[in-house]
Short mmCIF file of C-alpha atoms and ligand atoms in Angstrom, two decimals:
data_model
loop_
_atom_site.label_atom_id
_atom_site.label_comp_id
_atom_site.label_asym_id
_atom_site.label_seq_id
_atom_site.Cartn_x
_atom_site.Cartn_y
_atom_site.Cartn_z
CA UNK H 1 0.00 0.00 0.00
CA UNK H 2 1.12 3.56 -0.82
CA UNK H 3 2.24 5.68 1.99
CA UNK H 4 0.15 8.75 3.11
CA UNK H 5 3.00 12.19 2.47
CA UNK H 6 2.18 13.79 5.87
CA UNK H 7 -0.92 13.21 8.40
CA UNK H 8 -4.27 12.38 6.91
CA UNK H 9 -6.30 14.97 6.08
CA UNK H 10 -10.04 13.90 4.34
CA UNK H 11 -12.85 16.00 3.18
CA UNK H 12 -15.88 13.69 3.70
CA UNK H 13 -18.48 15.16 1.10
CA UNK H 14 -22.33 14.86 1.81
CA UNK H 15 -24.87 15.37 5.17
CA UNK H 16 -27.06 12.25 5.05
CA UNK H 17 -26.79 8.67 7.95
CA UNK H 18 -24.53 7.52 4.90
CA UNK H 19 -21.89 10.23 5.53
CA UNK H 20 -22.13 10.14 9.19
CA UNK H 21 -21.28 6.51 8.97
CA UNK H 22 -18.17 6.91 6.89
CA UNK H 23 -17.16 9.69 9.07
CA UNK H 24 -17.85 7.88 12.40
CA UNK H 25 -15.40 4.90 10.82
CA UNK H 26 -12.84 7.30 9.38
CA UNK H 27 -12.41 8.77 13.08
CA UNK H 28 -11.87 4.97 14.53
CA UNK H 29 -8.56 5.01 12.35
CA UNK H 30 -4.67 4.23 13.61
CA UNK H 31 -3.67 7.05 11.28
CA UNK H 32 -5.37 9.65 13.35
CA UNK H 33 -6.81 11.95 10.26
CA UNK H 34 -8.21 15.30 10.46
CA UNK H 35 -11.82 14.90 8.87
CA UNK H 36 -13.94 17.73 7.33
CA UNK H 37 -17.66 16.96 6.00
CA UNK H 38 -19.62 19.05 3.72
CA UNK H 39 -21.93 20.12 4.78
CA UNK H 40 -22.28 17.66 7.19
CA UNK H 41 -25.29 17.67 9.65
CA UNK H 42 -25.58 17.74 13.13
CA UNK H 43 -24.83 14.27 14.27
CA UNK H 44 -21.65 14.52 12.23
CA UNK H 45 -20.42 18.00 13.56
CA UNK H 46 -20.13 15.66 17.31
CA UNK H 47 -17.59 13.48 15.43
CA UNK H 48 -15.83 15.69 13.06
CA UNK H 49 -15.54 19.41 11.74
CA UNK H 50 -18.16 20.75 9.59
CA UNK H 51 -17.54 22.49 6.75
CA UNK H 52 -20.19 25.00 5.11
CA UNK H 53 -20.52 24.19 1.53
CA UNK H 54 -22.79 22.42 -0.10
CA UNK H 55 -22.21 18.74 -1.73
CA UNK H 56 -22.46 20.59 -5.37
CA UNK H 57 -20.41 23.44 -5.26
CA UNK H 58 -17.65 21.77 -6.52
CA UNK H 59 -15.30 24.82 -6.90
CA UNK H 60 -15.86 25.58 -3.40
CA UNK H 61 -15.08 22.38 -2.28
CA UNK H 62 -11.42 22.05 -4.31
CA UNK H 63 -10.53 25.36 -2.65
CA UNK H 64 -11.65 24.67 0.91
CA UNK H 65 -9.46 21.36 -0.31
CA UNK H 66 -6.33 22.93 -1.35
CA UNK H 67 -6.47 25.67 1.44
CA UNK H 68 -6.39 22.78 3.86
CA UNK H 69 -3.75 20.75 2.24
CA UNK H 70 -6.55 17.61 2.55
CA UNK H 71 -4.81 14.63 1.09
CA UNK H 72 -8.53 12.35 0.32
CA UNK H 73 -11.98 12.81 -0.98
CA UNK H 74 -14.75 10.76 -0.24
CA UNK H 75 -18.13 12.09 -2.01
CA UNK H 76 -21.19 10.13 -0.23
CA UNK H 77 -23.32 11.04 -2.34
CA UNK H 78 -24.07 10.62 -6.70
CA UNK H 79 -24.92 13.95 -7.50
CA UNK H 80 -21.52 15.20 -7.16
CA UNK H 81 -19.43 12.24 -8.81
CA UNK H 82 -22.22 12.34 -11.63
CA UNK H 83 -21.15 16.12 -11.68
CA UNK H 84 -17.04 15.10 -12.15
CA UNK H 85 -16.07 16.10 -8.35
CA UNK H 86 -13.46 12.75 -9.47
CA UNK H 87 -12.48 14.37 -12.46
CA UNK H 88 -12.00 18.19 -10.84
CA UNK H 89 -9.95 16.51 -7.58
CA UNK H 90 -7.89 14.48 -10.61
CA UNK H 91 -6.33 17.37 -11.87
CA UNK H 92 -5.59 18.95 -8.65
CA UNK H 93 -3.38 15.72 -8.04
CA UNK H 94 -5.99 14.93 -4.83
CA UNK H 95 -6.42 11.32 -4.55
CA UNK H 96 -10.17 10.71 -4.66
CA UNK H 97 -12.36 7.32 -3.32
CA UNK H 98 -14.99 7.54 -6.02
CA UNK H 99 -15.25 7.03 -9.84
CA UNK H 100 -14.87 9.68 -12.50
CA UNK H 101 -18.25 11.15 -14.60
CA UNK H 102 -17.70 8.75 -17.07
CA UNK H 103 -17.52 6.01 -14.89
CA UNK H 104 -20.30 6.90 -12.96
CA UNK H 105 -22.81 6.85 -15.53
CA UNK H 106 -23.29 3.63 -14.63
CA UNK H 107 -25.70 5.06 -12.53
CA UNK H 108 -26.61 8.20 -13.65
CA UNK H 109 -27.90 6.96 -16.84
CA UNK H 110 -29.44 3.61 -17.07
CA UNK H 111 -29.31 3.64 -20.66
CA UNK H 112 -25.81 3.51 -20.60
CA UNK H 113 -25.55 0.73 -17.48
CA UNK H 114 -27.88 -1.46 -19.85
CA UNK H 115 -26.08 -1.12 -22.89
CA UNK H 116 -22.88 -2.06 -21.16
CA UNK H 117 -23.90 -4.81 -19.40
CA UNK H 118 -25.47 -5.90 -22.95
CA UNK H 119 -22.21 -5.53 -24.39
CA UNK H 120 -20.80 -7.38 -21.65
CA UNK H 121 -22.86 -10.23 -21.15
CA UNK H 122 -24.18 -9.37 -17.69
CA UNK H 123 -26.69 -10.98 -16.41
CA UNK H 124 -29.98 -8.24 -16.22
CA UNK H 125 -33.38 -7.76 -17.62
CA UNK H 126 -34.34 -7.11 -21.25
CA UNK H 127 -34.38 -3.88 -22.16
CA UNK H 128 -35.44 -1.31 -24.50
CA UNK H 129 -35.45 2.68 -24.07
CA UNK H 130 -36.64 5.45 -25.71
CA UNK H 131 -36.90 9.12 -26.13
CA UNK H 132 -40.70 8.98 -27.71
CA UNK H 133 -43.40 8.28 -25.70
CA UNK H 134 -45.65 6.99 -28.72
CA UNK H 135 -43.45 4.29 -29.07
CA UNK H 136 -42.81 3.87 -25.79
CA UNK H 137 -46.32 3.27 -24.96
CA UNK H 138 -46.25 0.99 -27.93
CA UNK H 139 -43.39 -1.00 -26.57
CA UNK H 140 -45.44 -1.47 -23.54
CA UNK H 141 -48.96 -2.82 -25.08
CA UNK H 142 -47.14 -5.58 -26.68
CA UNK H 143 -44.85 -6.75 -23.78
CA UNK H 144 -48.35 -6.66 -21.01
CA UNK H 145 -47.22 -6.14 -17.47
CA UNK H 146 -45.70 -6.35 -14.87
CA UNK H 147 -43.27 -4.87 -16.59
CA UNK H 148 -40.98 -2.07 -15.63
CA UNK H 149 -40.66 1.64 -16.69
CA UNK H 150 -37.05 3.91 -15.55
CA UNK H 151 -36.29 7.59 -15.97
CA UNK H 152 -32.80 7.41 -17.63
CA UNK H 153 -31.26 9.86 -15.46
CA UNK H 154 -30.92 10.23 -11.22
CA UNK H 155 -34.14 10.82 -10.03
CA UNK H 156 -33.50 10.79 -6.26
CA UNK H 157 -34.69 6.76 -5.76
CA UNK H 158 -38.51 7.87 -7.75
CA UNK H 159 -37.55 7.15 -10.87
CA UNK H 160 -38.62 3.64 -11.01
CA UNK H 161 -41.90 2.17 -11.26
CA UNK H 162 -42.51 -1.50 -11.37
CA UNK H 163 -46.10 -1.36 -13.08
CA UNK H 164 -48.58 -4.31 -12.24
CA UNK H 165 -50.59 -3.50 -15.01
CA UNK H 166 -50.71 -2.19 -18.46
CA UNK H 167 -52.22 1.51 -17.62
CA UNK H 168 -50.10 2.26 -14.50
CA UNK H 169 -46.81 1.26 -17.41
CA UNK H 170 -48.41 3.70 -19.73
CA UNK H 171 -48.88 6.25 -17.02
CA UNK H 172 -45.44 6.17 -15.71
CA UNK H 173 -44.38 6.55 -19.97
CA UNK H 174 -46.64 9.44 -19.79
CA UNK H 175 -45.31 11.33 -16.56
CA UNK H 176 -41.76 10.86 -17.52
CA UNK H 177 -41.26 11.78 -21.05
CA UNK H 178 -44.73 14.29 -21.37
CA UNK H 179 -45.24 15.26 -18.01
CA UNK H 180 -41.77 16.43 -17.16
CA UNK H 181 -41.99 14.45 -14.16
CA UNK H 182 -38.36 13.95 -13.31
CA UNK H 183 -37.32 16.77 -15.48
CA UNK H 184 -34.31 15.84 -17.65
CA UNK H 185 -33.55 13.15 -16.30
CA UNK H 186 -37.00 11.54 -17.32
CA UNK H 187 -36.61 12.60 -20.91
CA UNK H 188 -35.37 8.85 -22.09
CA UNK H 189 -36.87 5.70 -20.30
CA UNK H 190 -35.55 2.60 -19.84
CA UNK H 191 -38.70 -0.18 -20.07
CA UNK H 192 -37.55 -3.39 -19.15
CA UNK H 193 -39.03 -7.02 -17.91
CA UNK H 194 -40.01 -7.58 -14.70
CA UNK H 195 -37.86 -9.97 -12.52
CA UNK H 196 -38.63 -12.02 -9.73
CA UNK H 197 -36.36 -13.39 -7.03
CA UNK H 198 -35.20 -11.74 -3.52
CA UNK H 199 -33.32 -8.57 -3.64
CA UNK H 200 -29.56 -7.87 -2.28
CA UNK H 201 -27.40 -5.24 -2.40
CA UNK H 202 -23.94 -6.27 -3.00
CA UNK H 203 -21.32 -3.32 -2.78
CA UNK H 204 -17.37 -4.01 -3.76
CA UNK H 205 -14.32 -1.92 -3.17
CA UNK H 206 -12.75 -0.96 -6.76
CA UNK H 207 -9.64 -0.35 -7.44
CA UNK H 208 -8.19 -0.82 -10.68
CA UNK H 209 -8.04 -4.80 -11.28
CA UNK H 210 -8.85 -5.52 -7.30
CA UNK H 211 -12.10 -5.69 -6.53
CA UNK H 212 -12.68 -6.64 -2.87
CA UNK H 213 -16.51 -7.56 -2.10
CA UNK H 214 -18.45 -6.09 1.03
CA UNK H 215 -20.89 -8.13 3.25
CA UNK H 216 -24.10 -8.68 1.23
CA UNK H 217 -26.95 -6.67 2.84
CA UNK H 218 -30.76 -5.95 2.67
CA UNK H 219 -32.35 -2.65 2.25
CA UNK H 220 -36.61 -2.02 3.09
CA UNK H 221 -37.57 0.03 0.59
CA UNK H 222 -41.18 0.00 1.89
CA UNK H 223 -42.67 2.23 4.83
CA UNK H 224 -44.93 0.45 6.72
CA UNK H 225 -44.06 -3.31 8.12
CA UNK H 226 -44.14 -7.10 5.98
CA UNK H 227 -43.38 -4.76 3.19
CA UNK H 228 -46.46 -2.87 2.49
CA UNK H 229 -47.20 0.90 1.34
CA UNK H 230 -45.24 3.27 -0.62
CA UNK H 231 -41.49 3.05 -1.51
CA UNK H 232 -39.35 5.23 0.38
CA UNK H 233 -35.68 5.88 0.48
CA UNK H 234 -34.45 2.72 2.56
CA UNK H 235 -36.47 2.32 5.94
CA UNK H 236 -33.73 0.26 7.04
CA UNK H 237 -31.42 -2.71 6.81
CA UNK H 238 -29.42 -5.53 7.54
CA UNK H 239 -26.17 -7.37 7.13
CA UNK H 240 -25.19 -10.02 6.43
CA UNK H 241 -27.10 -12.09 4.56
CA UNK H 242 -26.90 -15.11 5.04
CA UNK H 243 -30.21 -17.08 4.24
CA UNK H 244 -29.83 -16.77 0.24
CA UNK H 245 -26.18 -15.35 -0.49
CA UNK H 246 -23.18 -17.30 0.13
CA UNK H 247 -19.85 -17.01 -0.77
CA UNK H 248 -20.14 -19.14 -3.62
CA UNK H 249 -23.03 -16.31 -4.60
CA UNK H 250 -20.77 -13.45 -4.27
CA UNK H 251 -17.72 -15.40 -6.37
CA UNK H 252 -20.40 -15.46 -9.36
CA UNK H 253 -21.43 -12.13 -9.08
CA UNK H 254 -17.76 -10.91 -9.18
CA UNK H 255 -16.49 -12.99 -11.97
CA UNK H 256 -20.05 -12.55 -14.04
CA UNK H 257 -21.26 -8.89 -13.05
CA UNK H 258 -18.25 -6.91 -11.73
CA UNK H 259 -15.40 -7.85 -13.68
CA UNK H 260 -17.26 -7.93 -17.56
CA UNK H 261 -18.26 -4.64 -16.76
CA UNK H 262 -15.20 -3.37 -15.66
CA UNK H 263 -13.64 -4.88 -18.42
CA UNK H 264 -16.20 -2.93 -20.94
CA UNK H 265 -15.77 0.17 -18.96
CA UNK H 266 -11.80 -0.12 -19.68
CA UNK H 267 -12.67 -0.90 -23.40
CA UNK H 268 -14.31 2.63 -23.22
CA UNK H 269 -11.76 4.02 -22.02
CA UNK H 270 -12.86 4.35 -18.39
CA UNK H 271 -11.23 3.04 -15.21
CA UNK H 272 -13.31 2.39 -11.97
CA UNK H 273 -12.39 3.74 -8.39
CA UNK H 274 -14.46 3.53 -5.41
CA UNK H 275 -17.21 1.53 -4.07
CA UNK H 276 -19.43 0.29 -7.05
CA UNK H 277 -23.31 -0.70 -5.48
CA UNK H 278 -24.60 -3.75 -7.10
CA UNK H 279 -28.29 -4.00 -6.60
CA UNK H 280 -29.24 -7.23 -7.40
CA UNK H 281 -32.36 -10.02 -7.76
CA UNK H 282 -31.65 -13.00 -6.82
CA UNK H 283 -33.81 -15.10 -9.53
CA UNK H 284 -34.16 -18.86 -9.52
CA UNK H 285 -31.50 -19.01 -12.83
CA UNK H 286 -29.18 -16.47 -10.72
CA UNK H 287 -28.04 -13.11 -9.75
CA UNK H 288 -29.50 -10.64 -11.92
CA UNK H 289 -28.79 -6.67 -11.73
CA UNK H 290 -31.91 -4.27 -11.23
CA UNK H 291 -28.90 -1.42 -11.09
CA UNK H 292 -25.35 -0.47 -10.24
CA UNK H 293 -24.80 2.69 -7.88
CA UNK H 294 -21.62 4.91 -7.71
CA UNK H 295 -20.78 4.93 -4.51
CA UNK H 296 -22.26 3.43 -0.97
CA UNK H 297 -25.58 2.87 -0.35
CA UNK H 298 -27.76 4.57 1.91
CA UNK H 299 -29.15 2.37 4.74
CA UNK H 300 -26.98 -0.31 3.59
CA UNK H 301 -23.60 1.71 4.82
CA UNK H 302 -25.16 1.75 8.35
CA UNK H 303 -24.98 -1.60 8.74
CA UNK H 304 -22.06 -2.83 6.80
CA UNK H 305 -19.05 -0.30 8.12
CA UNK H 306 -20.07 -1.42 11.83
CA UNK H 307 -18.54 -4.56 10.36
CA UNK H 308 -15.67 -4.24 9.17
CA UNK H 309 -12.46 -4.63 11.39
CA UNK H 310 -10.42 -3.32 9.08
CA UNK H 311 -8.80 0.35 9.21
CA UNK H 312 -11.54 1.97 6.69
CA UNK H 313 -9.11 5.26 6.26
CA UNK H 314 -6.56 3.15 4.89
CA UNK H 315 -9.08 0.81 2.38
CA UNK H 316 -10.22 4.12 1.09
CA UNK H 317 -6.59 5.58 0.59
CA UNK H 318 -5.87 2.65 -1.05
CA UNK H 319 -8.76 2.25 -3.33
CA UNK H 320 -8.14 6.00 -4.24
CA UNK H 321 -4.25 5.59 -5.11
CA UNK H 322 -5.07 2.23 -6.93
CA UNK H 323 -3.34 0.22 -4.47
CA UNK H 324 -5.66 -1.62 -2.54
CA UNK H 325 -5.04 -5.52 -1.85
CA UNK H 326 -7.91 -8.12 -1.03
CA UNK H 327 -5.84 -8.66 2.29
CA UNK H 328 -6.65 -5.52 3.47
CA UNK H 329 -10.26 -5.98 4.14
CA UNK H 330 -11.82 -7.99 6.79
CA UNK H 331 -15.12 -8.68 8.44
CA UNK H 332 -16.26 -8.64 12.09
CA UNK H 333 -18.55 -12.20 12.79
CA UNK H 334 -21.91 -11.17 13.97
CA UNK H 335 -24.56 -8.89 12.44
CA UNK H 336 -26.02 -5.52 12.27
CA UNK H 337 -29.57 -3.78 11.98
CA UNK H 338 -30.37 -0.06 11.10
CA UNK H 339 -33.78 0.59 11.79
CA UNK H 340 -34.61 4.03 10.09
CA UNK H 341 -37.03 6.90 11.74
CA UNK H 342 -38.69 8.93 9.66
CA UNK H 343 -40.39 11.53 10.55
CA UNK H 344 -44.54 12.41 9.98
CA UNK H 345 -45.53 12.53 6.33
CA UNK H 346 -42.75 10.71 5.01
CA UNK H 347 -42.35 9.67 1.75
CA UNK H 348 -45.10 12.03 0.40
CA UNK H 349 -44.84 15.17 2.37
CA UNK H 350 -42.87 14.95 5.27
CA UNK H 351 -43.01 17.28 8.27
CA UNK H 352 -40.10 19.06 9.60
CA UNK H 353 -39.25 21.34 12.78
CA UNK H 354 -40.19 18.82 15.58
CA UNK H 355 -37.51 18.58 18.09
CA UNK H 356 -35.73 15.26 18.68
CA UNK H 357 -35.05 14.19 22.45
CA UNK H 358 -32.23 11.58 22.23
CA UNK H 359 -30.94 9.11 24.88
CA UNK H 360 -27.00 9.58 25.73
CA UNK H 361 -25.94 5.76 24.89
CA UNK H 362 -24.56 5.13 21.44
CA UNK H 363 -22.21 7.50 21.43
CA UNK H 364 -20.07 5.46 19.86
CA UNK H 365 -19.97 3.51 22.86
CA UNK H 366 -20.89 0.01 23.59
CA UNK H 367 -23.88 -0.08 25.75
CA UNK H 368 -23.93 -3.09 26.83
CA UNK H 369 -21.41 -5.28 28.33
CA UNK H 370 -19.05 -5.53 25.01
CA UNK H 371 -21.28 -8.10 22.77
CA UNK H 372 -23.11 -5.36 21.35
CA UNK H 373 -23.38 -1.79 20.71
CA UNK H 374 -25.10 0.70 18.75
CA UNK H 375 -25.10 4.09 17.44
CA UNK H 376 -27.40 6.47 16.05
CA UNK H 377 -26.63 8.46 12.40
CA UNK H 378 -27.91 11.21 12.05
CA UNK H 379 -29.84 12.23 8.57
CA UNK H 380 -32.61 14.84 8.26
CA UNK H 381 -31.74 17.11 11.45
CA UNK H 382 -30.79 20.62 12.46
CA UNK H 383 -29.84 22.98 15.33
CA UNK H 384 -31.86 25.12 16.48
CA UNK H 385 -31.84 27.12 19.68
CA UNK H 386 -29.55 24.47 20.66
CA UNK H 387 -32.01 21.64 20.09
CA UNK H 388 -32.14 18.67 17.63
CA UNK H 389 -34.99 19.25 15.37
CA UNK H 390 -35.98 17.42 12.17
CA UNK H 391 -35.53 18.59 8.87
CA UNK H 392 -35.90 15.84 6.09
CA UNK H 393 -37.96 13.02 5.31
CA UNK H 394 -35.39 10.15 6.98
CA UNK H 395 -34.10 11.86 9.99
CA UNK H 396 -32.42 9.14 12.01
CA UNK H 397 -30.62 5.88 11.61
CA UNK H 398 -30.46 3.84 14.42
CA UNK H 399 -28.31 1.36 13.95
CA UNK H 400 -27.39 -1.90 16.15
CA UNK H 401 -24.85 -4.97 16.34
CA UNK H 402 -24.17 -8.10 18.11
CA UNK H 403 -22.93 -11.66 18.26
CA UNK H 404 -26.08 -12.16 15.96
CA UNK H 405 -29.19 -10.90 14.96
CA UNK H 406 -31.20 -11.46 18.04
CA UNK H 407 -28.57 -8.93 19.36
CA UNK H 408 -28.42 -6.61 17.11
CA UNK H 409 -31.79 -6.09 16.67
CA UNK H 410 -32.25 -5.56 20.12
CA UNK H 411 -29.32 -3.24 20.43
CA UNK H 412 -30.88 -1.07 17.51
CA UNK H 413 -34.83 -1.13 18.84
CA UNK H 414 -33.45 -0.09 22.42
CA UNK H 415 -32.04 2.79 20.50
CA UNK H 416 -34.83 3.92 18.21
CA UNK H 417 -37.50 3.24 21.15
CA UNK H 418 -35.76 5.65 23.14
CA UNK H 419 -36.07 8.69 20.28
CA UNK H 420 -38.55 10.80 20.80
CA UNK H 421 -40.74 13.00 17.78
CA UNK H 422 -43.60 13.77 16.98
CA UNK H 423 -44.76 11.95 14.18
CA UNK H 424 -42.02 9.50 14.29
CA UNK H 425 -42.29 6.56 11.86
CA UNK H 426 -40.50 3.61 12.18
CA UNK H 427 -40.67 -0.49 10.95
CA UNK H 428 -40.98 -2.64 13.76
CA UNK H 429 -39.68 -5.99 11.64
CA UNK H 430 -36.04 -4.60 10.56
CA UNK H 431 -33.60 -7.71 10.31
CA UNK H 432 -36.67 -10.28 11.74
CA UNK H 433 -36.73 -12.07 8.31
CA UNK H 434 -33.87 -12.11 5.57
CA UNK H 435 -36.40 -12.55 2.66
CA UNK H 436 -38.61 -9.24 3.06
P1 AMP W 501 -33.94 1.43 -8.30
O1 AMP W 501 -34.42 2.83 -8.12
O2 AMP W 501 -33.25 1.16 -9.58
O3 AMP W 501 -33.22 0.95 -7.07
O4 AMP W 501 -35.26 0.51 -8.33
C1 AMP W 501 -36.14 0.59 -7.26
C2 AMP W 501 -36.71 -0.77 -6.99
O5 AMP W 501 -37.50 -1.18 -8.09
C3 AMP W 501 -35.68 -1.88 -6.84
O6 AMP W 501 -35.14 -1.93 -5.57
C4 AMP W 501 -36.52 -3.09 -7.16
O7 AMP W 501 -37.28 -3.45 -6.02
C5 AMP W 501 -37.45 -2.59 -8.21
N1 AMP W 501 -37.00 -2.97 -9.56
C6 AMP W 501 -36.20 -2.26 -10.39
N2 AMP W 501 -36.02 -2.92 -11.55
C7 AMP W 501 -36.73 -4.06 -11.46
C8 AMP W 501 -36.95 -5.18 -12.35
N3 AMP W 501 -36.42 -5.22 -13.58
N4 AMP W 501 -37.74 -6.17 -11.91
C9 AMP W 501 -38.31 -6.13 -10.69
N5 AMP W 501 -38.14 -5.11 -9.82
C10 AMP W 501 -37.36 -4.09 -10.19
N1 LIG W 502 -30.24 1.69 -0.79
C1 LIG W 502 -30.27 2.01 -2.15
C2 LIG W 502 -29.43 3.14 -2.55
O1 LIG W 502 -28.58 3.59 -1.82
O2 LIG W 502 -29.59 3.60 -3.67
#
């Protein structure tokens, strides 16, 4: 591994449970870094220093850089790798832990993640796309449903709908490429065929030709409990699983997914850095991908970091400088749970300005006698007057681990029972069954 010039100094970019979970691991490092987030958020200004400029003001952000001789990047977030924050740090001779523009269409267009997994040979649903709704719509009459319509571009996790019949496919056609719905980014669709299986999100560490695989975990996209009502950003998660996903799993997935499309990325002309998200279905003829992210997910962070024993500053420092070796990453045994609370409203119109009354445990502390622990991220929260109030849609992560999941889940409900909001939504079956 390449040798840090000087003390680590990293600029964390992003506010969300995600960033607060990097950050949180960051600060457990041997190499004792100074960390910076942008713009951070409450939770994360009691671990590390905040910084005042927003995740897209890229300029800012390579002069806050430079002025504070910060020697690594990490973006949290798509937005700004979809915007070249890479690309910018590149030619400032900053290492960065994420993947260039070009690389990261691979999830900021789904056109282009279809047509290179087409190209090659990954495993996915058939596809078509278009820019027209007519034929769009026409596409859709002759496949029937269920059947699947995607804005192109990022669309903040709403871009998707998996249509049970005919008219709600045409609808979704309609929104997106008449209806404006997801602005630009809704102006080409991806339609594709419906799979069926269990989900898993499967996230590796790239660097160059190493690519070092994370512990599989499960996100619940849905609000309310067994998986009913509206989608939502993540309502929690677990890790690992265990019930469906092996290591034999995760070996296929590599050689069949990750590596072909690195491969056709490099034929491109693109090389990948960083964590690249592999959601997948799990279908009775194998692993299939419903998409690839840039970067980490969001809940499934919460509960994988927790988990690793190894020193995540120096993973990331590798992965950036294209050093990193499969040695260097290793897994804790036991489990973890993140049980998301939202707050009142959430996902249509969520409420914000209630103040947040928090126990003291989880401050990065165990809280029990050393099996397990837990700690709470922080998400959509403020300051004000000197209180904790909420100011997004998913406000808190509470997150939990142990020996196993009976402990962890525990650890994790102790903490979220003990928030206090008004209007606070939570799941009450996070990590109970690996299959929903
Ligand atoms: P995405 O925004 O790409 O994560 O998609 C949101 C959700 O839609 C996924 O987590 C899946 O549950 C579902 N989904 C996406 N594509 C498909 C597909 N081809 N078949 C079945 N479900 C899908
Ligand atoms: N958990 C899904 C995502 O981060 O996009």
């Amino acid at each position: 591994m390449k040798q840090w010039s000087g003390q680590p100094r990293v600029l964390v970019v992003g506010g969300g449970a995600r960033e607060h979970a990097i950050v949180w691991k960051l600060a457990e490092s041997d190499d004792e870094p100074t960390i910076f987030c942008a713009p951070g958020n409450p939770g994360i200004g009691e671990c590390v220093q905040r910084v005042d400029i927003d995740a897209m003001d890229l300029a800012a952000l390579v002069d806050f850089a430079k002025g504070q001789s910060v020697n690594l990047v990490v973006p949290g977030p798509e937005a700004p790798l979809a915007a070249g924050i890479a690309d910018l740090f590149a030619k400032e001779g900053i290492p960065v832990f994420g993947p260039t523009a070009a690389a990261a269409r691979l999830e900021s267009s789904k056109a282009f993640a279809k047509s290179v997994m087409k190209a090659a040979g990954v495993p996915t649903a058939d596809y078509a796309e278009f820019t027209d709704a007519d034929a769009a719509k026409e596409y859709v009459r002759e496949h029937g449903a269920p059947i699947v319509v995607k804005a192109d571009g990022l669309a903040a996790g709403k871009g998707v709908t998996v249509a049970q019949t005919v008219e709600e496919a045409l609808r979704a056609v309609e929104d997106a490429l008449v209806g404006n719905r997801f602005g630009e980014s809704g102006h080409r669709v991806v339609i594709e065929s419906c799979l069926t299986g269990t989900e898993v999100s499967l996230m590796f560490f790239v660097s160059g030709q190493t690519v070092v695989p994370m512990l599989p975990a499960r996100d619940h996209k849905r609000i309310y409990d067994n998986d009913e009502g509206p989608n939502t950003g993540g309502m929690g998660a677990f890790a690992p699983v265990t019930a469906f996903v092996d290591a034999g799993l995760v070996a296929v997935v590599e050689r069949d997914i990750v590596r072909p499309t690195l491969a056709e990325l490099a034929r491109l002309g693109t090389e990948y850095r960083g964590v690249l998200y592999v959601g997948l279905m799990v279908t009775e003829t194998g692993p299939q991908v419903i998409e690839f992210n840039c970067r980490f997910g969001d809940p499934e962070t919460q509960v994988v970091l927790p988990l690793l024993s190894s020193d995540l500053l120096r993973v990331m420092w590798a992965t950036a400088t294209g050093s990193l070796a499969a040695d260097e990453v290793a897994w804790k045994p036991g489990a973890a749970v993140s049980v998301v609370l939202a707050a009142q409203g959430y996902p249509q119109k969520p409420r914000t300005g209630d103040v947040i009354t928090m126990p003291q445990v989880g401050a990065g502390e165990d809280f029990d006698s050393g099996t397990s622990g837990g700690y709470v991220f922080h998400a959509g929260t403020a300051e004000q007057d000197g209180r904790i109030i909420t100011s997004g849609g998913r406000v808190l992560s509470a997150t939990g681990w142990g020996r196993d999941f009976e402990e962890a889940k525990a650890a994790a409900y102790r903490l979220a029972d003990a928030i206090h909001f008004e209007g606070k939504q939570m799941r009450t079956d996070i990590g109970h069954r690996q299959d929903l």
